[in-house]
GROMACS .gro file of C-alpha atoms in nm:
model
  478
    1MET     CA    1  -3.095   1.736  -0.254
    2THR     CA    2  -3.026   1.772   0.129
    3ILE     CA    3  -2.661   1.803   0.240
    4ARG     CA    4  -2.582   1.505   0.413
    5VAL     CA    5  -2.260   1.537   0.582
    6GLY     CA    6  -2.212   1.327   0.911
    7GLU     CA    7  -2.512   1.062   0.812
    8ARG     CA    8  -2.433   0.740   0.635
    9PHE     CA    9  -2.539   0.608   0.297
   10GLY     CA   10  -2.522   0.230   0.239
   11PRO     CA   11  -2.143   0.135   0.355
   12TYR     CA   12  -2.029   0.466   0.363
   13GLU     CA   13  -1.959   0.757   0.574
   14LEU     CA   14  -1.996   1.112   0.450
   15ARG     CA   15  -1.758   1.298   0.588
   16THR     CA   16  -1.694   1.608   0.366
   17LEU     CA   17  -1.884   1.770   0.045
   18LEU     CA   18  -1.650   1.863  -0.198
   19GLY     CA   19  -1.965   2.002  -0.465
   20VAL     CA   20  -2.290   2.006  -0.594
   21GLY     CA   21  -2.411   2.052  -0.907
   22GLY     CA   22  -2.630   2.000  -1.168
   23MET     CA   23  -2.685   1.619  -1.142
   24GLY     CA   24  -2.613   1.597  -0.774
   25GLU     CA   25  -2.390   1.574  -0.449
   26VAL     CA   26  -2.026   1.502  -0.454
   27TYR     CA   27  -1.895   1.342  -0.071
   28GLN     CA   28  -1.519   1.305   0.028
   29ALA     CA   29  -1.688   0.962   0.183
   30PHE     CA   30  -1.527   0.637   0.358
   31ASP     CA   31  -1.627   0.299   0.273
   32THR     CA   32  -1.646   0.134   0.573
   33VAL     CA   33  -1.627  -0.176   0.406
   34LYS     CA   34  -1.297  -0.139   0.215
   35GLY     CA   35  -1.128   0.110   0.452
   36ARG     CA   36  -1.060   0.360   0.248
   37SER     CA   37  -1.151   0.755   0.120
   38VAL     CA   38  -1.326   0.739  -0.187
   39ALA     CA   39  -1.562   1.073  -0.361
   40LEU     CA   40  -1.847   0.953  -0.348
   41LYS     CA   41  -2.144   1.109  -0.590
   42LEU     CA   42  -2.472   1.110  -0.522
   43LEU     CA   43  -2.741   1.174  -0.831
   44ARG     CA   44  -3.095   1.364  -0.768
   45PRO     CA   45  -3.337   1.126  -0.715
   46GLU     CA   46  -3.536   1.183  -0.986
   47LEU     CA   47  -3.267   1.091  -1.194
   48ALA     CA   48  -3.303   0.719  -1.067
   49ALA     CA   49  -3.709   0.757  -1.116
   50ASP     CA   50  -3.635   0.770  -1.515
   51PRO     CA   51  -3.561   0.420  -1.665
   52SER     CA   52  -3.430   0.548  -1.930
   53PHE     CA   53  -3.182   0.682  -1.785
   54GLN     CA   54  -3.078   0.489  -1.489
   55GLU     CA   55  -2.991   0.215  -1.775
   56ARG     CA   56  -2.821   0.406  -1.992
   57PHE     CA   57  -2.673   0.533  -1.639
   58ARG     CA   58  -2.596   0.180  -1.506
   59ARG     CA   59  -2.474   0.052  -1.892
   60GLU     CA   60  -2.219   0.300  -1.945
   61SER     CA   61  -2.102   0.294  -1.551
   62ARG     CA   62  -1.961  -0.047  -1.617
   63ILE     CA   63  -1.795   0.043  -1.960
   64ALA     CA   64  -1.655   0.309  -1.797
   65ALA     CA   65  -1.565   0.064  -1.508
   66GLN     CA   66  -1.344  -0.145  -1.719
   67LEU     CA   67  -1.167   0.133  -1.913
   68HIS     CA   68  -0.786   0.145  -1.838
   69GLU     CA   69  -0.636   0.447  -1.951
   70PRO     CA   70  -0.441   0.728  -1.761
   71HIS     CA   71  -0.683   1.003  -1.777
   72ILE     CA   72  -1.034   0.833  -1.713
   73ILE     CA   73  -1.050   0.819  -1.295
   74PRO     CA   74  -1.078   0.413  -1.177
   75VAL     CA   75  -1.459   0.396  -1.083
   76HIS     CA   76  -1.462   0.177  -0.763
   77ASP     CA   77  -1.834   0.074  -0.766
   78PHE     CA   78  -2.160   0.238  -0.892
   79GLY     CA   79  -2.565   0.136  -0.802
   80ASP     CA   80  -2.841   0.289  -0.602
   81ILE     CA   81  -2.906   0.268  -0.247
   82ASP     CA   82  -3.247   0.376  -0.104
   83GLY     CA   83  -3.371   0.499  -0.473
   84VAL     CA   84  -3.017   0.684  -0.496
   85LEU     CA   85  -2.780   0.592  -0.754
   86PHE     CA   86  -2.435   0.643  -0.718
   87ILE     CA   87  -2.115   0.602  -0.838
   88ASP     CA   88  -1.744   0.555  -0.580
   89MET     CA   89  -1.446   0.659  -0.722
   90ARG     CA   90  -1.065   0.722  -0.668
   91LEU     CA   91  -1.034   1.067  -0.513
   92VAL     CA   92  -0.769   1.280  -0.640
   93SER     CA   93  -0.604   1.629  -0.565
   94GLY     CA   94  -0.658   1.885  -0.823
   95HIS     CA   95  -0.869   2.171  -0.919
   96ASP     CA   96  -1.148   2.164  -1.206
   97LEU     CA   97  -1.007   2.319  -1.547
   98LYS     CA   98  -1.293   2.598  -1.552
   99SER     CA   99  -1.148   2.693  -1.202
  100VAL     CA  100  -0.773   2.691  -1.358
  101LEU     CA  101  -0.912   2.924  -1.663
  102VAL     CA  102  -1.069   3.175  -1.440
  103GLN     CA  103  -0.763   3.185  -1.240
  104GLN     CA  104  -0.490   3.214  -1.465
  105GLY     CA  105  -0.650   3.307  -1.785
  106PRO     CA  106  -0.609   3.135  -2.119
  107MET     CA  107  -0.337   2.911  -2.130
  108HIS     CA  108   0.027   2.975  -2.374
  109PRO     CA  109  -0.078   2.736  -2.709
  110GLY     CA  110   0.199   2.458  -2.602
  111ARG     CA  111   0.026   2.373  -2.294
  112ALA     CA  112  -0.343   2.442  -2.417
  113VAL     CA  113  -0.224   2.199  -2.683
  114ALA     CA  114  -0.052   1.943  -2.414
  115VAL     CA  115  -0.373   1.912  -2.185
  116LEU     CA  116  -0.569   1.865  -2.520
  117ASN     CA  117  -0.399   1.577  -2.605
  118GLN     CA  118  -0.440   1.424  -2.242
  119ILE     CA  119  -0.841   1.491  -2.294
  120ALA     CA  120  -0.815   1.313  -2.643
  121ALA     CA  121  -0.653   0.994  -2.516
  122ALA     CA  122  -0.930   0.931  -2.260
  123LEU     CA  123  -1.193   1.032  -2.524
  124ASP     CA  124  -1.044   0.784  -2.758
  125ALA     CA  125  -1.035   0.498  -2.551
  126ALA     CA  126  -1.378   0.560  -2.435
  127HIS     CA  127  -1.510   0.588  -2.781
  128ALA     CA  128  -1.298   0.254  -2.888
  129ALA     CA  129  -1.500   0.119  -2.591
  130GLY     CA  130  -1.849   0.236  -2.726
  131LEU     CA  131  -1.846   0.490  -2.489
  132THR     CA  132  -1.965   0.796  -2.568
  133HIS     CA  133  -1.911   1.097  -2.311
  134ARG     CA  134  -2.197   1.371  -2.422
  135ASP     CA  135  -2.051   1.657  -2.146
  136VAL     CA  136  -1.731   1.759  -2.259
  137LYS     CA  137  -1.651   2.094  -2.091
  138PRO     CA  138  -1.394   2.243  -1.853
  139GLU     CA  139  -1.560   2.147  -1.557
  140ASN     CA  140  -1.530   1.805  -1.615
  141VAL     CA  141  -1.192   1.794  -1.650
  142LEU     CA  142  -0.958   1.791  -1.332
  143LEU     CA  143  -0.607   1.906  -1.412
  144THR     CA  144  -0.345   1.797  -1.074
  145ALA     CA  145  -0.026   2.030  -0.987
  146ASP     CA  146   0.186   1.914  -1.253
  147ASP     CA  147  -0.073   1.938  -1.536
  148PHE     CA  148  -0.191   1.557  -1.530
  149ALA     CA  149  -0.530   1.580  -1.664
  150TYR     CA  150  -0.811   1.351  -1.652
  151LEU     CA  151  -1.166   1.345  -1.775
  152VAL     CA  152  -1.419   1.283  -1.565
  153ASP     CA  153  -1.818   1.234  -1.537
  154PHE     CA  154  -1.918   0.979  -1.783
  155GLY     CA  155  -2.250   0.892  -1.910
  156ILE     CA  156  -2.462   1.062  -1.704
  157ALA     CA  157  -2.501   1.355  -1.920
  158ARG     CA  158  -2.877   1.383  -2.012
  159SER     CA  159  -3.014   1.473  -2.343
  160GLY     CA  160  -2.970   1.846  -2.494
  161THR     CA  161  -3.365   1.835  -2.577
  162ASP     CA  162  -3.391   1.764  -2.237
  163SER     CA  163  -3.676   2.024  -2.031
  164GLY     CA  164  -3.477   1.970  -1.707
  165LEU     CA  165  -3.168   2.113  -1.900
  166THR     CA  166  -3.366   2.430  -1.820
  167THR     CA  167  -3.407   2.366  -1.453
  168ALA     CA  168  -3.004   2.455  -1.329
  169GLY     CA  169  -2.787   2.714  -1.422
  170SER     CA  170  -2.524   2.467  -1.436
  171ALA     CA  171  -2.697   2.352  -1.765
  172ILE     CA  172  -2.642   2.654  -1.973
  173GLY     CA  173  -2.254   2.574  -1.912
  174SER     CA  174  -2.313   2.225  -2.039
  175CYS     CA  175  -2.519   2.390  -2.352
  176ALA     CA  176  -2.185   2.598  -2.424
  177TYR     CA  177  -2.025   2.271  -2.527
  178MET     CA  178  -2.278   2.135  -2.676
  179ALA     CA  179  -2.270   1.978  -3.044
  180PRO     CA  180  -2.581   2.073  -3.261
  181GLU     CA  181  -2.698   1.737  -3.240
  182ARG     CA  182  -2.760   1.786  -2.920
  183PHE     CA  183  -3.047   1.996  -2.969
  184THR     CA  184  -3.200   1.775  -3.207
  185ASP     CA  185  -3.309   1.420  -3.289
  186GLY     CA  186  -2.953   1.359  -3.437
  187TYR     CA  187  -2.693   1.036  -3.358
  188VAL     CA  188  -2.491   1.109  -3.037
  189GLY     CA  189  -2.161   0.929  -3.108
  190PRO     CA  190  -1.795   1.065  -3.104
  191PRO     CA  191  -1.805   1.329  -3.332
  192THR     CA  192  -2.054   1.452  -3.060
  193ASP     CA  193  -1.755   1.473  -2.840
  194VAL     CA  194  -1.540   1.605  -3.092
  195TYR     CA  195  -1.713   1.898  -3.164
  196SER     CA  196  -1.711   1.951  -2.748
  197LEU     CA  197  -1.338   1.896  -2.751
  198ALA     CA  198  -1.317   2.162  -3.001
  199CYS     CA  199  -1.509   2.432  -2.820
  200LEU     CA  200  -1.312   2.363  -2.544
  201LEU     CA  201  -0.942   2.408  -2.722
  202HIS     CA  202  -1.109   2.730  -2.819
  203GLU     CA  203  -1.178   2.811  -2.415
  204LEU     CA  204  -0.777   2.691  -2.357
  205LEU     CA  205  -0.696   2.984  -2.625
  206THR     CA  206  -0.917   3.283  -2.564
  207GLY     CA  207  -1.061   3.182  -2.191
  208ALA     CA  208  -1.385   3.196  -2.320
  209PRO     CA  209  -1.653   2.966  -2.502
  210PRO     CA  210  -1.718   3.002  -2.865
  211PHE     CA  211  -2.028   3.191  -2.829
  212PRO     CA  212  -2.088   3.417  -2.527
  213ALA     CA  213  -2.359   3.278  -2.256
  214GLY     CA  214  -2.718   3.380  -2.229
  215ASP     CA  215  -3.004   3.180  -2.256
  216ILE     CA  216  -2.997   2.801  -2.377
  217ALA     CA  217  -3.196   2.932  -2.677
  218MET     CA  218  -2.932   3.202  -2.814
  219LEU     CA  219  -2.664   2.915  -2.730
  220MET     CA  220  -2.854   2.706  -2.932
  221ASN     CA  221  -2.923   2.877  -3.211
  222ALA     CA  222  -2.542   2.964  -3.246
  223HIS     CA  223  -2.434   2.606  -3.227
  224LEU     CA  224  -2.657   2.495  -3.464
  225PHE     CA  225  -2.645   2.846  -3.759
  226ALA     CA  226  -2.341   3.069  -3.645
  227PRO     CA  227  -1.992   2.982  -3.810
  228PRO     CA  228  -1.737   2.875  -3.501
  229PRO     CA  229  -1.509   3.200  -3.373
  230ARG     CA  230  -1.158   3.269  -3.470
  231PRO     CA  231  -0.908   3.217  -3.197
  232SER     CA  232  -0.692   3.454  -3.358
  233MET     CA  233  -0.968   3.709  -3.367
  234ILE     CA  234  -1.052   3.733  -3.009
  235ARG     CA  235  -0.665   3.674  -2.866
  236PRO     CA  236  -0.362   3.855  -3.040
  237GLY     CA  237  -0.067   3.633  -3.091
  238ILE     CA  238  -0.295   3.295  -3.129
  239SER     CA  239  -0.195   3.136  -3.474
  240PRO     CA  240  -0.435   3.166  -3.734
  241ALA     CA  241  -0.383   2.810  -3.775
  242PHE     CA  242  -0.576   2.698  -3.474
  243ASP     CA  243  -0.844   2.883  -3.660
  244ASP     CA  244  -0.891   2.597  -3.848
  245VAL     CA  245  -0.835   2.348  -3.603
  246VAL     CA  246  -1.103   2.453  -3.422
  247ALA     CA  247  -1.359   2.508  -3.716
  248TRP     CA  248  -1.265   2.170  -3.851
  249GLY     CA  249  -1.375   2.034  -3.516
  250MET     CA  250  -1.714   2.226  -3.477
  251ALA     CA  251  -1.827   2.127  -3.835
  252LYS     CA  252  -2.165   2.145  -3.837
  253ASP     CA  253  -2.229   1.815  -4.010
  254PRO     CA  254  -2.029   1.598  -3.804
  255ALA     CA  255  -1.950   1.392  -4.115
  256HIS     CA  256  -1.726   1.736  -4.169
  257ARG     CA  257  -1.559   1.726  -3.833
  258CYS     CA  258  -1.260   1.556  -3.748
  259PRO     CA  259  -1.260   1.180  -3.724
  260SER     CA  260  -1.160   1.147  -3.399
  261ALA     CA  261  -1.045   1.303  -3.067
  262GLY     CA  262  -0.673   1.205  -3.096
  263GLY     CA  263  -0.684   1.340  -3.478
  264LEU     CA  264  -0.827   1.703  -3.350
  265ALA     CA  265  -0.524   1.713  -3.091
  266ARG     CA  266  -0.269   1.594  -3.360
  267ALA     CA  267  -0.403   1.947  -3.570
  268ALA     CA  268  -0.377   2.160  -3.310
  269ALA     CA  269  -0.047   2.028  -3.180
  270ALA     CA  270   0.060   2.095  -3.588
  271ALA     CA  271  -0.051   2.446  -3.529
  272ALA     CA  272   0.118   2.527  -3.212
  273ALA     CA  273   0.409   2.370  -3.366
  274ALA     CA  274   0.401   2.608  -3.691
  275ALA     CA  275   0.297   2.875  -3.498
  276ALA     CA  276   0.651   3.050  -3.511
  277VAL     CA  277   0.793   2.913  -3.816
  278PRO     CA  278   1.120   3.097  -4.033
  279THR     CA  279   1.136   3.039  -4.347
  280THR     CA  280   1.443   2.806  -4.376
  281PRO     CA  281   1.574   2.495  -4.529
  282SER     CA  282   1.411   2.163  -4.418
  283ALA     CA  283   1.521   2.020  -4.137
  284PRO     CA  284   1.450   1.756  -3.817
  285THR     CA  285   1.070   1.893  -3.670
  286VAL     CA  286   1.188   2.070  -3.322
  287LEU     CA  287   0.960   2.199  -3.067
  288ASP     CA  288   1.095   2.366  -2.810
  289SER     CA  289   0.943   2.511  -2.515
  290THR     CA  290   1.024   2.766  -2.171
  291THR     CA  291   0.811   2.712  -1.879
  292SER     CA  292   0.728   2.991  -1.690
  293GLY     CA  293   0.783   3.129  -1.328
  294SER     CA  294   1.195   3.132  -1.271
  295GLY     CA  295   1.294   2.932  -1.572
  296SER     CA  296   1.487   2.694  -1.263
  297ARG     CA  297   1.538   2.350  -1.325
  298THR     CA  298   1.393   2.158  -1.063
  299ALA     CA  299   1.525   1.833  -0.954
  300ARG     CA  300   1.333   1.494  -1.037
  301SER     CA  301   1.178   1.354  -0.674
  302SER     CA  302   1.330   1.022  -0.706
  303ARG     CA  303   0.986   0.875  -0.682
  304PRO     CA  304   0.711   0.936  -0.966
  305LEU     CA  305   0.394   1.086  -0.856
  306LEU     CA  306   0.207   0.802  -0.810
  307LEU     CA  307  -0.194   0.951  -0.930
  308GLY     CA  308  -0.442   0.662  -1.005
  309VAL     CA  309  -0.554   0.624  -1.356
  310LEU     CA  310  -0.842   0.587  -1.568
  311GLY     CA  311  -1.143   0.771  -1.425
  312LEU     CA  312  -1.579   0.851  -1.477
  313VAL     CA  313  -1.787   1.066  -1.301
  314VAL     CA  314  -1.714   1.361  -1.077
  315LEU     CA  315  -1.832   1.704  -1.130
  316LEU     CA  316  -1.704   1.967  -0.832
  317ALA     CA  317  -1.729   2.307  -0.740
  318VAL     CA  318  -1.638   2.424  -0.427
  319ALA     CA  319  -1.506   2.744  -0.484
  320GLY     CA  320  -1.440   2.663  -0.840
  321THR     CA  321  -1.188   2.354  -0.722
  322ALA     CA  322  -1.237   1.995  -0.753
  323ALA     CA  323  -1.075   1.812  -0.361
  324TRP     CA  324  -1.004   1.496  -0.489
  325LEU     CA  325  -0.744   1.271  -0.232
  326VAL     CA  326  -0.425   1.124  -0.435
  327LEU     CA  327  -0.320   0.814  -0.391
  328GLY     CA  328   0.016   0.736  -0.284
  329GLY     CA  329   0.318   0.886  -0.432
  330ASP     CA  330   0.483   1.214  -0.342
  331ASP     CA  331   0.593   1.436  -0.618
  332THR     CA  332   0.558   1.744  -0.598
  333THR     CA  333   0.684   1.881  -0.914
  334THR     CA  334   0.469   2.182  -1.093
  335ALA     CA  335   0.475   2.203  -1.461
  336GLY     CA  336   0.442   2.596  -1.606
  337PRO     CA  337   0.276   2.666  -1.928
  338THR     CA  338   0.501   2.576  -2.225
  339THR     CA  339   0.533   2.759  -2.588
  340VAL     CA  340   0.618   2.550  -2.887
  341THR     CA  341   0.790   2.642  -3.182
  342ARG     CA  342   0.883   2.436  -3.520
  343THR     CA  343   1.161   2.460  -3.734
  344ALA     CA  344   1.133   2.428  -4.049
  345ALA     CA  345   0.756   2.321  -4.043
  346PRO     CA  346   0.513   2.326  -4.424
  347PRO     CA  347   0.238   2.600  -4.345
  348PRO     CA  348  -0.082   2.495  -4.118
  349THR     CA  349  -0.319   2.326  -4.309
  350ILE     CA  350  -0.599   2.109  -4.201
  351PRO     CA  351  -0.557   1.768  -4.235
  352THR     CA  352  -0.818   1.554  -4.459
  353SER     CA  353  -0.811   1.271  -4.214
  354ASP     CA  354  -0.752   1.165  -3.897
  355SER     CA  355  -0.377   1.204  -3.933
  356ALA     CA  356  -0.227   1.515  -3.793
  357VAL     CA  357   0.156   1.409  -3.796
  358LEU     CA  358   0.441   1.634  -3.815
  359THR     CA  359   0.686   1.515  -4.037
  360THR     CA  360   1.011   1.679  -4.215
  361THR     CA  361   1.295   1.551  -4.467
  362SER     CA  362   1.621   1.558  -4.463
  363ALA     CA  363   1.894   1.457  -4.711
  364VAL     CA  364   2.101   1.095  -4.622
  365THR     CA  365   2.025   1.000  -4.288
  366PRO     CA  366   1.834   1.239  -4.115
  367ARG     CA  367   1.917   1.333  -3.761
  368ALA     CA  368   1.715   1.459  -3.481
  369SER     CA  369   1.918   1.797  -3.364
  370LEU     CA  370   1.847   2.034  -3.009
  371PRO     CA  371   2.109   2.295  -2.832
  372GLY     CA  372   2.343   2.129  -2.628
  373THR     CA  373   2.350   1.766  -2.881
  374ASP     CA  374   2.583   1.646  -3.166
  375ALA     CA  375   2.561   1.385  -3.388
  376LEU     CA  376   2.499   1.096  -3.069
  377GLY     CA  377   2.273   1.255  -2.827
  378PHE     CA  378   2.347   1.516  -2.523
  379LEU     CA  379   2.660   1.638  -2.474
  380ALA     CA  380   2.641   1.653  -2.039
  381TYR     CA  381   2.428   1.353  -2.044
  382PRO     CA  382   2.616   1.033  -2.121
  383GLY     CA  383   2.303   0.802  -2.112
  384ALA     CA  384   2.124   0.999  -2.325
  385ARG     CA  385   2.337   0.921  -2.613
  386CYS     CA  386   2.358   0.682  -2.896
  387ASP     CA  387   2.656   0.418  -2.986
  388SER     CA  388   2.857   0.521  -3.222
  389ALA     CA  389   2.660   0.324  -3.502
  390GLN     CA  390   2.354   0.448  -3.399
  391VAL     CA  391   2.168   0.801  -3.527
  392PRO     CA  392   1.906   0.977  -3.273
  393VAL     CA  393   1.577   0.984  -3.432
  394ALA     CA  394   1.447   1.205  -3.157
  395LEU     CA  395   1.562   1.361  -2.850
  396GLY     CA  396   1.393   1.495  -2.552
  397LEU     CA  397   1.400   1.710  -2.242
  398THR     CA  398   1.237   1.788  -1.961
  399ALA     CA  399   1.307   1.982  -1.615
  400GLN     CA  400   1.365   1.610  -1.466
  401SER     CA  401   1.492   1.372  -1.751
  402ALA     CA  402   1.706   1.368  -2.087
  403VAL     CA  403   1.572   1.105  -2.375
  404VAL     CA  404   1.667   0.979  -2.668
  405ILE     CA  405   1.572   0.723  -2.928
  406CYS     CA  406   1.857   0.563  -3.121
  407ARG     CA  407   1.833   0.397  -3.463
  408SER     CA  408   2.018   0.103  -3.533
  409PRO     CA  409   2.178   0.016  -3.856
  410SER     CA  410   1.952  -0.281  -3.867
  411GLY     CA  411   1.630  -0.002  -3.824
  412ALA     CA  412   1.533  -0.136  -3.471
  413LEU     CA  413   1.468   0.127  -3.205
  414VAL     CA  414   1.605   0.208  -2.882
  415TYR     CA  415   1.502   0.433  -2.534
  416ARG     CA  416   1.783   0.584  -2.326
  417GLY     CA  417   1.694   0.784  -2.079
  418VAL     CA  418   1.856   0.990  -1.786
  419ARG     CA  419   1.750   1.166  -1.509
  420LEU     CA  420   1.846   1.450  -1.408
  421SER     CA  421   1.896   1.448  -1.022
  422ASP     CA  422   2.095   1.169  -0.977
  423ASN     CA  423   2.214   1.084  -1.370
  424ALA     CA  424   2.021   0.740  -1.304
  425GLY     CA  425   2.010   0.568  -1.672
  426ILE     CA  426   1.793   0.316  -1.860
  427GLU     CA  427   1.812   0.208  -2.174
  428LEU     CA  428   1.521  -0.052  -2.363
  429GLY     CA  429   1.459  -0.228  -2.689
  430ASP     CA  430   1.185  -0.254  -2.934
  431ALA     CA  431   1.047   0.140  -2.885
  432LEU     CA  432   0.761   0.149  -3.137
  433HIS     CA  433   0.734   0.473  -3.316
  434VAL     CA  434   0.370   0.533  -3.270
  435PRO     CA  435   0.123   0.681  -3.617
  436GLY     CA  436   0.076   1.060  -3.506
  437GLY     CA  437   0.392   1.138  -3.360
  438GLY     CA  438   0.575   0.984  -3.051
  439PHE     CA  439   0.707   0.648  -2.921
  440ASP     CA  440   0.599   0.386  -2.690
  441ILE     CA  441   0.849   0.162  -2.489
  442THR     CA  442   0.787  -0.118  -2.232
  443ASN     CA  443   0.983  -0.266  -1.980
  444PRO     CA  444   1.013  -0.608  -2.030
  445THR     CA  445   1.100  -0.672  -1.673
  446ASP     CA  446   0.846  -0.505  -1.454
  447GLY     CA  447   0.606  -0.368  -1.714
  448THR     CA  448   0.670   0.000  -1.676
  449ARG     CA  449   0.550   0.202  -2.001
  450TYR     CA  450   0.735   0.501  -2.151
  451ARG     CA  451   0.569   0.754  -2.332
  452VAL     CA  452   0.764   0.998  -2.570
  453ARG     CA  453   0.560   1.247  -2.731
  454ALA     CA  454   0.654   1.588  -2.852
  455THR     CA  455   0.463   1.772  -2.566
  456ALA     CA  456   0.514   1.535  -2.267
  457LEU     CA  457   0.703   1.188  -2.119
  458THR     CA  458   0.470   0.978  -1.970
  459ILE     CA  459   0.582   0.712  -1.760
  460ILE     CA  460   0.335   0.515  -1.657
  461GLY     CA  461   0.365   0.185  -1.352
  462SER     CA  462   0.272  -0.130  -1.383
  463ASP     CA  463   0.036  -0.078  -1.085
  464GLY     CA  464  -0.141   0.212  -1.329
  465THR     CA  465   0.037   0.481  -1.168
  466VAL     CA  466   0.163   0.775  -1.370
  467HIS     CA  467   0.438   1.056  -1.383
  468THR     CA  468   0.416   1.306  -1.677
  469GLU     CA  469   0.683   1.553  -1.737
  470PRO     CA  470   0.595   1.846  -2.008
  471MET     CA  471   0.878   1.834  -2.270
  472GLU     CA  472   1.075   2.196  -2.230
  473GLN     CA  473   1.254   2.077  -2.550
  474TYR     CA  474   1.177   1.818  -2.860
  475ALA     CA  475   1.299   1.741  -3.176
  476SER     CA  476   1.226   1.418  -3.400
  477THR     CA  477   1.305   1.296  -3.792
  478PHE     CA  478   1.001   1.128  -3.778
   0.00000   0.00000   0.00000
């Protein structure tokens, strides 16, 4: 394709070339009709000439545009102009995950699990809507400065048997994460994405995809016949529990894989939490994490990070960076890698179902506990404490907030949170325990949603803006 910077493409002014990939080009463009800057992906002209590809492109772009999941970037429009297929979507600021791994090296298991969990959430939402991604790989994950992850490029991947895969170096990158059935006539569906997600987990932990890059024939053979590699044998310090998680996700037979992306993420969280387990009597689950850097606590901005949610397509590669534009928000807090440990966990095992839930037991009334807390909650933050008749069943501490989930005598769950920068607090009833771990709470006044997980506190505004705070410490009796 010819670089079109400075030209018009329908109603769009093409202002900056952001990246070039095997499927086409991505521009920062200005929509002259709606008066806004967007990310505009123009697919290669020959793709529009393929009726089957064009049909799937339109069908799946339509589905993706309807998804409402924070880790998928929203699609504004799609179609074709002058025989060129295009996708118009929101521009956000960040780097593709491949670039992050190249520049920073493999992630600490805690951070890797936090990123994996977000990608899995995007995949689960897509799968529930009947959409398979087909091309899950680090280049298709956008990571913002605070480690908020977006999965992009839904619905435009070609078949693993497509001869076009041999025409571009980027195709080898895609093949490094392809499930065995992608290279045959097997069914391509959610298990295909789970396999790729397991490959991505391997790279998060080790810094490299499961099988060495070579020609496509070598990669195909490895995915079809070679056993999944063991991350613990590649990178010292990685728990062998992760070996089982990767092997579960990379099973050759789709029927033998983890049933869902979320299930794989929960299994990875269990492996991370059990990585440094002392043999002590049973106690509430405790996940302690330490951010890298100076270790000083960063004050929370008075406004949450206003990032867009939901998304589709953009394979960006300018100096390894996906240059997107953040629409709204001014929170510049940066989350560092996290270390996760668990107290009194059972030996790591691979779940036999989709429910990889971290659970513990305690005599009589279980209470969550962390350093700096007592029987009611955080000693230093009065707004993050339970009433005398309540029991704290979950405690979380981020660099910006302290939160507690309190169980009332009736069994009702109450959420209390405090912003550390100014001690502003909020109390909300009707907190819901989420199968698989964590709690969801909705503010009935303005619709703001709070998601408390072992890896992060996520606040989703009624307008779809998202603010994520990685957990530094977390404890739960669930």
